[in-house]
Amino acid sequence: MNPPDQEQRNLIVKRLDATMIVEAAAGTGKTRSMTDRMVALLACGKCRIETLAAVTFTRKAAAELQTRFQSALEDAARHASGKPAERLRHARNYVELCFIGTVHSFCARLLRERPVEAGVDPSFEELDDERDARLREKAWETFGSELFAADDPALDVLDELGLTLAELREAFLQFADYPDVDEWPAPAMPAPALKPALHALREYAAHMARLLPALPSEGGTDELVGLFRRVLSMMRSRDLERHAEAAELFEQFKPERKCIQKNWPDGKEQALREHEQWNKFTTEVAAPFVAAWRAHWYPTVLRLLERARSVYDRQRNAAHGLNFQDLLMRAAALLRDRPEIRRYFRRRFTHVLVDEFQDTDPVQAEVLLLLTADNHRERVWRRCRPVPGALFVVGDPKQSIYRFRRADIVTYNTVKEIITSAGGLCVTLTANFRSAAPVVDWVNAAFQSGEFFPATANDFSPSYSPLLVGRTKDAAESGVFRITIPGDLTNQDDIAAYEADLLARSIRRAVDSQDRAPGDFLIVTRMKKRLSMYATALQRLSIPHEVTGGSSLNEVHELSLLNTALRAALEPDNTVALVAALRSELFGVSDQELYAFRRAGGLFDHRSAVPEFPAAELVRDAFASMSRHADWLANLAPIIA
């Protein structure tokens, strides 16, 4: 039986000369739609296996796509006849010539084919996230060392602004993510007026000082009482005539601090009044001062980060390495600036299919649009029109949630508009094959309310597209059910134990009476903290299971001791780990003996000598054991050690 959206699915394999964007929710067969079109393109002779490229966004997704494409190709070759069978058998025999991989590896392929024109070392290395992160850290350390070695005036400027290099490290690591941003607006801003802000602060501080004697010395969970004391203490120890130190104090003011009514002499009325006054001062004085101060030092910091990034660029070049963003930017520049190279790649890859397109960022979109453009001299990707049938993208705009990784729905909508305005098709897949009918009905009822998605799509969110039932046969008792927890259970552990027992019994009953297998069930929890309780309940009823992402191993005491021993051996400067190992049952040194050891001049470092004191032999044995373990771990394979 065909799914209810079969007509839309037919367009994917029949309209091969049309550029197409397929909007498909989870469970509707996005990957299947791609492999079906790839096979159809080959069978009809629209392209050859070596000119076909399928791009996705993770290595795992690429591996799955490759496996499914090869399976679909072999199946189609077995059942085809005539010319299509010849084409499919040829494609099957040379399937390794088809590019299937991540967008970054695709860009690397473009650069390796034309390295001279791209201006890259032909033997460049692709830097994965881990290696790239290490290079950034090294670049920041090098940059700092160069500043101190040259006694750079920038250090004095930072000091005047109340900043340190250490505070800018995280900013640099993030700044290095955006080499494609040509200009960072940073207008020069004056420092905020200090006198009126200090006048308001001193008036408010005098009010705090009058209240403090009547307030409890320990505020408990009352944040306001503690902040009153901290503000007054900082006023005594800071030079408030310096903008930097005044800003540090004003940063203590945050709105909506917790205020416990019973701590205030006049009760609720006073607590509400003080809470309101704190918020008013924060909003009208402290927050504007801090914002203005940051705007004042922002241009200075930005120039410093740009200098640090040049060190990072220099070190990547020296290592002949390109990170993921380099690959994208170099490939985009190659296609944008070299028309003859773009024309070459237009012939080299005649059909490009892209999965998970909602994860596309502007640079990735530029590469794809330039590569498939009908005019190889058009340099602005937003003005490119794809060659009919050359570009096929699949995505779910509702899953466009990775703005922090530069992918957002604006880019998705821009490409969608380019495709449709150029005569391309927008195909919508709505038949869900993953969920049973009652689940699909529940999801539609929950999301059609308008609370989560707007009635019509906009630049911030797609509209909701109702799902259709794609499964023809549902499991018995499928649907959405609510577990009601007894009212006398209030402790979270007790609630989890009750729920775990109920789920385990339900699974056991289904396995015994409905011909279901344990592998048909999946338990997903909001947090992993109590996963071991669910595993215990399943184990008690002899239900085979596997726990993924849980911390149940951490609850095995012997493994906890092993972790303590390893940390003490491998991190000799970690005094906390060493003391934890000494006072554990591994070595049995008491707190009194540890105190005597320290009083005798002992150092909490297993590489150091142990002074004479009553329990010296016990500590010497422990230190010798840790040193021996450290030696094993340094010189032997981990499993042998």
XYZ file of C-alpha atoms in Angstrom:
641
model
C 0.000 0.000 0.000
C 1.394 3.379 -1.035
C 1.884 6.106 1.582
C -0.577 9.040 1.450
C 2.089 11.392 0.028
C 3.140 9.024 -2.794
C 2.405 11.666 -5.424
C 5.046 13.949 -3.896
C 7.516 11.060 -3.641
C 7.032 10.305 -7.334
C 8.265 13.800 -8.220
C 11.636 12.985 -6.643
C 12.372 10.140 -9.063
C 10.511 11.445 -12.117
C 11.315 15.168 -12.286
C 15.033 14.612 -12.693
C 15.528 17.790 -14.729
C 14.111 19.965 -11.961
C 16.148 21.531 -9.192
C 14.423 20.450 -6.017
C 14.197 21.119 -2.301
C 12.511 18.394 -0.265
C 11.087 19.323 3.122
C 10.758 16.178 5.175
C 10.165 15.722 8.894
C 11.907 13.058 10.956
C 10.784 9.542 10.075
C 9.464 10.421 6.616
C 12.291 8.825 4.648
C 14.680 11.690 3.847
C 17.664 9.447 3.168
C 15.533 7.040 1.134
C 14.404 9.931 -1.060
C 18.041 10.802 -1.778
C 19.117 7.268 -2.654
C 16.020 6.805 -4.844
C 16.887 9.937 -6.831
C 20.556 8.953 -7.122
C 19.591 5.563 -8.567
C 17.024 7.166 -10.906
C 19.603 9.667 -12.214
C 21.993 6.830 -13.035
C 19.331 4.574 -14.562
C 18.080 7.308 -16.892
C 21.581 8.342 -17.932
C 21.256 11.857 -16.539
C 24.700 11.493 -14.995
C 27.516 8.988 -14.588
C 28.637 7.518 -11.287
C 31.817 9.628 -11.295
C 29.905 12.922 -11.760
C 27.466 12.265 -8.923
C 28.089 13.792 -5.482
C 26.070 13.298 -2.297
C 26.886 15.593 0.595
C 25.808 15.371 4.223
C 26.999 16.927 7.468
C 28.473 14.188 9.668
C 30.756 11.233 9.001
C 28.207 8.899 10.559
C 25.440 10.139 8.245
C 27.794 9.848 5.256
C 28.648 6.240 6.137
C 24.955 5.361 6.467
C 24.138 7.087 3.165
C 26.940 5.218 1.404
C 25.709 1.855 2.702
C 22.105 2.528 1.774
C 22.984 3.866 -1.674
C 25.097 0.822 -2.498
C 22.293 -1.488 -1.353
C 19.694 0.426 -3.406
C 21.982 0.424 -6.438
C 22.564 -3.327 -6.288
C 18.850 -3.991 -5.838
C 17.917 -1.740 -8.780
C 20.591 -3.324 -11.007
C 19.144 -6.797 -10.322
C 15.625 -5.831 -11.312
C 16.342 -3.488 -14.251
C 16.564 -4.472 -17.911
C 17.845 -2.999 -21.139
C 19.838 0.239 -21.154
C 19.004 1.187 -17.548
C 20.355 -2.192 -16.392
C 23.638 -1.568 -18.240
C 24.007 1.862 -16.673
C 23.210 0.604 -13.185
C 25.591 -2.368 -13.453
C 28.363 -0.010 -14.586
C 27.596 2.303 -11.646
C 27.581 -0.662 -9.257
C 30.972 -1.844 -10.536
C 32.506 1.623 -10.114
C 30.513 2.822 -7.113
C 33.688 4.009 -5.371
C 33.916 6.822 -7.965
C 30.777 8.435 -6.560
C 31.550 11.058 -3.941
C 29.589 10.482 -0.736
C 30.857 12.365 2.291
C 30.668 15.426 4.494
C 30.572 18.937 3.119
C 34.066 19.511 4.517
C 35.518 16.438 2.832
C 33.797 17.528 -0.401
C 35.508 20.927 -0.190
C 38.801 19.152 0.512
C 38.235 17.111 -2.664
C 37.796 20.320 -4.696
C 40.970 21.811 -3.248
C 43.038 18.662 -3.803
C 41.999 18.528 -7.445
C 43.091 22.129 -8.095
C 45.514 23.071 -5.270
C 47.628 25.508 -7.277
C 44.666 27.627 -8.325
C 43.292 27.434 -4.773
C 46.607 28.617 -3.325
C 46.986 25.686 -0.950
C 49.795 23.236 -0.298
C 49.017 20.134 -2.408
C 49.875 17.984 0.617
C 47.763 19.950 3.092
C 46.392 18.158 6.131
C 42.759 18.354 7.213
C 42.642 19.423 10.849
C 39.842 17.816 12.811
C 38.204 19.720 15.675
C 40.518 18.220 18.291
C 43.768 19.095 16.514
C 42.446 22.502 15.582
C 41.526 23.183 19.223
C 45.075 22.287 20.304
C 46.497 24.640 17.668
C 44.301 27.475 18.913
C 45.443 26.926 22.480
C 49.054 26.880 21.347
C 48.545 30.036 19.268
C 47.068 31.877 22.269
C 49.997 30.829 24.462
C 52.463 31.920 21.764
C 50.687 35.249 21.372
C 50.824 35.900 25.114
C 54.505 34.980 25.277
C 55.296 37.344 22.403
C 53.460 40.199 24.129
C 55.366 39.718 27.394
C 58.709 39.195 25.641
C 58.297 42.482 23.760
C 56.863 44.286 26.810
C 54.033 45.229 24.456
C 52.134 48.448 25.356
C 48.898 46.492 24.853
C 49.539 44.876 28.248
C 49.449 48.276 29.951
C 46.251 49.159 28.118
C 44.667 45.894 29.283
C 45.720 46.590 32.848
C 44.131 50.031 32.678
C 40.923 48.425 31.431
C 41.003 45.945 34.301
C 41.471 42.969 31.988
C 43.983 40.156 31.790
C 45.023 37.945 28.899
C 43.618 34.933 30.734
C 40.170 36.551 30.708
C 40.340 36.938 26.912
C 41.309 33.343 26.166
C 37.740 32.079 25.756
C 36.854 35.095 23.611
C 39.781 34.306 21.294
C 38.784 30.645 20.949
C 35.316 31.743 19.822
C 36.584 34.627 17.678
C 38.739 32.190 15.715
C 35.540 30.450 14.556
C 34.618 33.384 12.309
C 37.463 34.091 9.868
C 34.910 34.727 7.102
C 33.561 37.834 8.862
C 35.404 40.626 7.050
C 34.470 43.473 9.334
C 33.594 43.615 13.014
C 31.902 46.947 13.797
C 33.745 48.464 16.735
C 33.107 52.222 16.973
C 35.141 54.135 19.534
C 32.978 54.760 22.601
C 33.766 57.074 25.530
C 34.100 55.668 29.021
C 30.897 56.019 31.071
C 30.517 58.988 33.387
C 31.937 57.918 36.729
C 30.804 60.618 39.177
C 27.003 60.283 38.870
C 27.212 56.486 39.041
C 29.396 56.617 42.166
C 27.102 59.186 43.765
C 24.106 56.880 43.273
C 26.134 53.910 44.539
C 27.215 55.669 47.734
C 23.652 56.707 48.499
C 22.431 53.145 48.039
C 25.382 51.730 50.010
C 24.558 54.029 52.934
C 21.046 52.578 52.884
C 22.481 49.034 52.898
C 24.770 49.876 55.837
C 21.818 51.142 57.887
C 19.917 47.902 57.302
C 22.705 45.382 57.895
C 22.756 45.392 61.735
C 19.146 44.152 61.767
C 19.757 41.459 59.135
C 20.959 37.918 59.944
C 24.728 37.393 59.773
C 24.119 34.284 57.668
C 21.559 34.961 54.953
C 21.228 31.306 53.938
C 19.549 31.193 50.544
C 18.761 34.912 50.686
C 21.078 36.295 47.993
C 20.295 39.922 48.713
C 21.638 39.869 52.275
C 24.920 38.348 51.104
C 25.205 40.864 48.258
C 24.688 43.797 50.622
C 27.719 42.608 52.614
C 29.781 41.940 49.481
C 29.061 45.366 47.940
C 30.025 47.185 51.153
C 33.187 45.086 51.483
C 34.212 45.772 47.886
C 33.641 49.502 48.335
C 36.168 49.486 51.164
C 38.814 47.542 49.202
C 38.467 49.023 45.706
C 39.760 52.247 44.177
C 36.418 53.385 42.803
C 37.994 56.352 41.040
C 39.225 53.827 38.464
C 36.613 52.856 35.902
C 37.781 49.233 35.845
C 37.376 48.715 39.593
C 34.066 50.553 39.667
C 32.804 48.339 36.830
C 33.893 45.229 38.745
C 31.759 46.340 41.655
C 28.772 47.244 39.462
C 28.958 43.763 37.922
C 27.756 42.394 41.280
C 24.366 43.900 40.563
C 22.147 41.434 38.724
C 18.353 41.630 38.621
C 15.931 39.284 40.379
C 18.200 38.173 43.214
C 16.517 35.821 45.687
C 15.069 37.550 48.742
C 13.709 35.513 51.703
C 10.926 37.409 53.490
C 11.591 36.010 56.991
C 15.131 37.476 56.973
C 13.821 41.032 56.914
C 12.676 42.691 60.167
C 9.453 44.079 58.657
C 8.706 40.865 56.779
C 7.139 40.648 53.355
C 6.593 44.356 52.790
C 10.231 45.268 53.460
C 11.548 42.288 51.491
C 9.518 43.264 48.434
C 10.562 46.908 48.802
C 14.287 46.048 49.021
C 14.000 43.609 46.152
C 12.383 46.293 43.994
C 15.029 48.878 44.958
C 17.839 46.452 44.085
C 16.295 45.790 40.662
C 15.791 49.529 40.075
C 19.433 50.353 40.877
C 20.607 47.455 38.721
C 18.526 48.524 35.730
C 19.046 52.292 35.954
C 22.647 52.588 37.205
C 24.743 49.405 37.367
C 23.783 47.658 34.103
C 24.097 50.809 31.915
C 27.507 51.575 33.461
C 28.824 48.047 32.845
C 27.437 47.996 29.278
C 29.021 51.375 28.491
C 32.345 50.289 29.996
C 32.402 47.126 27.909
C 31.540 49.103 24.781
C 34.466 51.389 25.630
C 37.040 48.591 25.808
C 35.541 46.438 23.048
C 37.576 48.001 20.148
C 40.823 47.490 22.081
C 39.997 43.861 22.807
C 38.927 43.240 19.209
C 42.244 44.528 17.850
C 44.063 42.258 20.289
C 42.017 39.229 19.191
C 42.779 40.011 15.541
C 46.492 40.053 16.356
C 46.154 36.715 18.134
C 44.290 35.260 15.159
C 47.174 36.191 12.872
C 49.428 34.035 15.085
C 46.893 31.211 14.789
C 46.832 31.613 10.983
C 50.623 31.589 10.911
C 50.840 28.376 12.920
C 48.244 26.598 10.737
C 50.191 27.581 7.639
C 53.415 26.317 9.190
C 51.705 22.994 9.930
C 50.314 22.838 6.344
C 46.907 22.365 7.940
C 43.419 23.505 6.997
C 40.628 23.382 9.543
C 37.002 22.844 8.604
C 36.320 26.547 8.122
C 39.467 26.920 5.999
C 38.238 24.138 3.708
C 34.904 25.870 3.199
C 36.345 29.337 2.690
C 39.128 28.229 0.342
C 36.682 26.180 -1.744
C 34.206 29.083 -1.890
C 36.972 31.497 -2.939
C 38.206 29.071 -5.613
C 34.733 28.772 -7.148
C 33.911 32.467 -6.750
C 37.135 33.981 -8.074
C 38.161 31.501 -10.798
C 35.410 31.172 -13.450
C 37.379 28.647 -15.480
C 37.810 26.426 -12.417
C 34.118 26.643 -11.659
C 33.311 25.627 -15.211
C 35.636 22.644 -14.806
C 33.906 21.517 -11.596
C 30.465 22.075 -13.188
C 31.429 19.342 -15.637
C 33.196 17.311 -12.956
C 30.131 17.153 -10.663
C 26.983 17.454 -12.743
C 24.543 16.516 -9.966
C 24.928 17.440 -6.301
C 22.548 16.096 -3.656
C 22.613 17.452 -0.108
C 21.136 15.838 2.995
C 20.260 17.568 6.319
C 20.217 20.886 4.509
C 18.788 22.710 7.537
C 22.307 22.465 9.023
C 23.815 24.536 6.181
C 25.604 27.777 7.033
C 26.145 30.707 4.600
C 29.624 29.605 3.462
C 28.431 26.059 2.754
C 25.449 27.445 0.844
C 27.826 29.623 -1.178
C 29.904 26.592 -2.213
C 26.836 24.614 -3.307
C 25.179 27.485 -5.206
C 28.372 28.536 -6.964
C 29.116 24.955 -7.971
C 25.701 24.358 -9.546
C 25.137 27.855 -11.020
C 24.151 28.209 -14.674
C 26.380 31.288 -15.006
C 29.973 30.454 -14.083
C 30.870 34.159 -13.941
C 28.316 35.147 -11.297
C 30.301 35.892 -8.129
C 27.440 36.582 -5.697
C 25.948 33.282 -4.592
C 22.585 34.801 -3.684
C 22.157 35.747 -7.353
C 23.070 32.289 -8.667
C 20.432 30.174 -10.439
C 21.147 26.425 -10.352
C 21.281 24.492 -13.607
C 17.918 22.636 -13.795
C 18.274 19.298 -12.019
C 21.834 19.964 -10.843
C 20.955 20.608 -7.184
C 18.765 18.485 -4.922
C 18.548 19.304 -1.231
C 16.671 17.589 1.592
C 16.016 19.158 4.963
C 13.607 19.741 7.806
C 13.325 23.441 8.678
C 11.853 22.477 12.061
C 15.250 20.985 12.924
C 17.140 24.174 12.058
C 18.343 24.617 15.631
C 22.117 24.967 15.241
C 22.454 28.722 15.021
C 25.391 28.551 17.439
C 27.147 26.583 14.660
C 26.233 29.306 12.117
C 23.360 27.338 10.571
C 19.978 29.018 10.813
C 16.641 29.072 9.057
C 17.457 32.346 7.267
C 20.090 30.588 5.143
C 17.705 27.690 4.548
C 14.919 30.037 3.436
C 17.278 31.996 1.185
C 18.309 28.860 -0.704
C 14.694 27.692 -0.864
C 13.716 31.009 -2.451
C 16.600 30.766 -4.953
C 15.509 27.278 -6.004
C 11.798 28.018 -6.340
C 12.283 31.391 -8.063
C 14.488 29.661 -10.643
C 11.654 27.265 -11.502
C 12.640 24.517 -9.080
C 10.221 22.440 -7.043
C 9.497 22.343 -3.324
C 8.384 18.825 -2.400
C 6.925 18.045 1.023
C 7.072 14.574 2.598
C 4.654 14.116 5.475
C 4.052 10.354 5.782
C 5.793 9.179 8.943
C 7.038 5.569 8.907
C 8.697 5.678 12.304
C 5.718 6.144 14.620
C 2.430 4.346 15.133
C -0.844 6.084 14.245
C -1.768 7.047 17.852
C 1.631 8.707 18.295
C 1.288 10.628 15.010
C -2.192 11.782 16.058
C -0.892 12.930 19.441
C 2.008 14.870 17.871
C -0.329 16.620 15.419
C -2.748 17.567 18.192
C 0.107 18.937 20.327
C 1.745 21.042 17.617
C -1.227 22.315 15.631
C -2.255 24.534 18.531
C -0.059 27.364 17.242
C 1.839 27.576 20.519
C 5.084 26.176 19.107
C 5.006 27.106 15.398
C 3.454 30.149 13.670
C 0.497 29.785 11.315
C 2.708 30.873 8.402
C 6.478 30.475 8.045
C 8.726 33.461 8.771
C 12.443 34.242 9.106
C 12.520 32.772 12.586
C 10.440 29.620 12.332
C 8.717 27.343 9.827
C 5.015 26.651 10.071
C 3.885 23.278 11.319
C 3.184 20.677 8.639
C 0.908 17.914 9.987
C 2.280 14.384 9.788
C 0.448 11.601 7.976
C 0.468 7.965 9.026
C 2.883 5.970 6.885
C 2.824 2.676 8.783
C 0.191 0.211 7.655
C 0.498 -2.029 10.699
C 0.895 -0.822 14.267
C 2.004 -2.673 17.353
C -0.704 -3.635 19.823
C -1.371 -1.123 22.603
C 0.649 1.565 20.843
C -0.007 5.192 21.679
C 0.813 7.895 24.181
C 0.101 7.083 27.830
C 0.616 8.930 31.091
C 2.060 7.426 34.239
C 0.445 8.757 37.404
C 2.794 8.806 40.392
C 1.168 8.102 43.793
C 0.813 11.241 45.863
C 2.777 9.844 48.811
C 5.935 9.590 46.679
C 7.770 12.924 46.856
C 11.438 11.897 46.834
C 12.891 11.854 43.315
C 14.654 8.535 43.877
C 11.410 6.940 45.056
C 9.553 8.331 42.044
C 12.210 7.010 39.641
C 12.143 3.597 41.339
C 8.345 3.428 41.032
C 8.467 4.437 37.361
C 11.326 2.047 36.576
C 9.451 -0.864 38.148
C 6.254 -0.023 36.244
C 8.074 0.227 32.894
C 10.020 -2.981 33.489
C 6.815 -4.879 34.306
C 5.099 -3.460 31.201
C 7.976 -4.574 28.996
C 8.093 -8.003 30.618
C 4.336 -8.433 30.050
C 4.610 -7.342 26.399
C 7.539 -9.687 25.766
C 5.701 -12.619 27.359
C 2.243 -12.113 25.848
C 2.567 -10.103 22.635
C 5.458 -11.742 20.859
C 7.641 -8.645 21.310
C 11.411 -8.718 21.650
C 13.340 -6.729 24.296
C 15.065 -4.909 21.456
C 11.718 -3.377 20.416
C 11.795 -1.101 23.460
C 13.673 2.105 24.172
C 13.613 4.018 27.452
C 14.658 7.657 27.149
C 15.049 9.791 30.272
C 15.434 13.511 30.686
C 18.676 13.108 32.659
C 21.138 10.241 33.013
C 21.486 10.523 36.773
C 19.095 7.644 37.612
C 19.569 5.406 34.577
C 21.020 2.708 36.822
C 17.649 2.431 38.592
C 15.937 1.554 35.305
C 18.710 -0.946 34.515
C 18.270 -2.559 37.938
C 14.508 -2.903 37.419
C 15.050 -4.543 34.019
C 17.706 -6.841 35.441
C 15.399 -7.921 38.251
C 12.866 -9.176 35.667
C 15.557 -10.822 33.483
C 15.069 -8.421 30.565
C 18.247 -8.133 28.435
C 19.219 -4.474 28.128
C 22.025 -2.059 27.377
C 22.574 1.303 29.069
C 23.997 4.074 26.873
C 25.228 7.373 28.280
C 24.538 6.425 31.862
C 26.793 6.713 34.886
C 26.007 3.353 36.449
C 29.655 2.289 36.168
C 30.569 5.254 38.347
C 28.491 3.676 41.088
C 30.749 0.592 41.193
C 32.924 1.345 44.195
C 35.958 -0.575 42.923
C 35.979 1.463 39.707
C 35.705 4.649 41.719
C 38.801 3.594 43.678
C 40.621 2.755 40.430
C 39.825 6.223 39.099
C 41.167 7.769 42.310
C 44.382 5.731 42.047
C 44.895 6.664 38.391
C 44.420 10.370 39.034
C 46.844 10.309 41.956
C 49.478 8.468 39.889
C 49.107 10.454 36.657
C 48.620 13.908 38.197
C 51.332 14.259 40.859
C 50.560 17.974 41.248
C 46.903 17.241 41.996
C 47.018 17.300 45.790
C 43.271 16.679 46.091
C 43.543 13.412 44.130
C 46.597 12.308 46.100
C 45.018 12.987 49.501
C 41.835 11.210 48.365
C 43.890 8.131 47.449
C 45.894 8.187 50.693
C 42.837 8.371 52.938
C 40.853 5.781 50.929
C 40.898 2.053 51.695
C 43.586 1.725 49.025
C 46.217 2.967 51.477
C 44.328 3.590 54.722
C 46.147 6.713 55.946
C 44.008 8.420 58.590
C 43.305 12.157 58.736
C 45.392 12.423 61.911
C 48.344 10.752 60.182
C 47.960 13.044 57.163
C 48.021 16.039 59.501
C 51.159 14.720 61.244
C 52.789 14.122 57.850
C 52.133 17.723 56.806
C 53.338 19.110 60.171
C 56.578 17.151 59.709
C 57.213 19.016 56.439
C 55.811 16.414 54.048
C 54.652 17.389 50.567
C 51.552 15.914 48.937
C 53.476 14.722 45.879
C 54.355 11.048 45.461
C 57.673 12.047 43.845
C 58.878 13.742 47.046
C 60.729 12.298 50.034
C 58.737 11.318 53.118
C 59.970 12.891 56.398
C 60.224 10.913 59.611
C 57.025 10.785 61.629
C 55.055 7.923 63.300
C 53.293 6.722 60.111
C 56.210 7.415 57.720
C 56.459 3.794 56.520
C 52.775 3.720 55.566
C 53.071 6.892 53.452
C 56.376 5.712 51.898
C 54.709 2.506 50.741
C 51.817 4.497 49.286
C 54.141 6.914 47.461
C 56.222 4.024 46.100
C 53.065 2.336 44.838
C 51.867 5.520 43.091
C 55.267 6.108 41.488
C 55.359 2.512 40.273
C 51.867 2.863 38.782
C 52.842 6.134 37.097
C 55.888 4.407 35.565
C 53.734 1.539 34.259
C 51.213 3.937 32.752
C 53.946 5.963 31.075
C 55.804 3.034 29.537
C 53.303 0.224 28.933
C 50.187 -0.131 26.839
C 47.184 1.008 28.927
C 45.544 -2.402 29.185
C 48.801 -4.025 30.347
C 49.419 -1.225 32.845
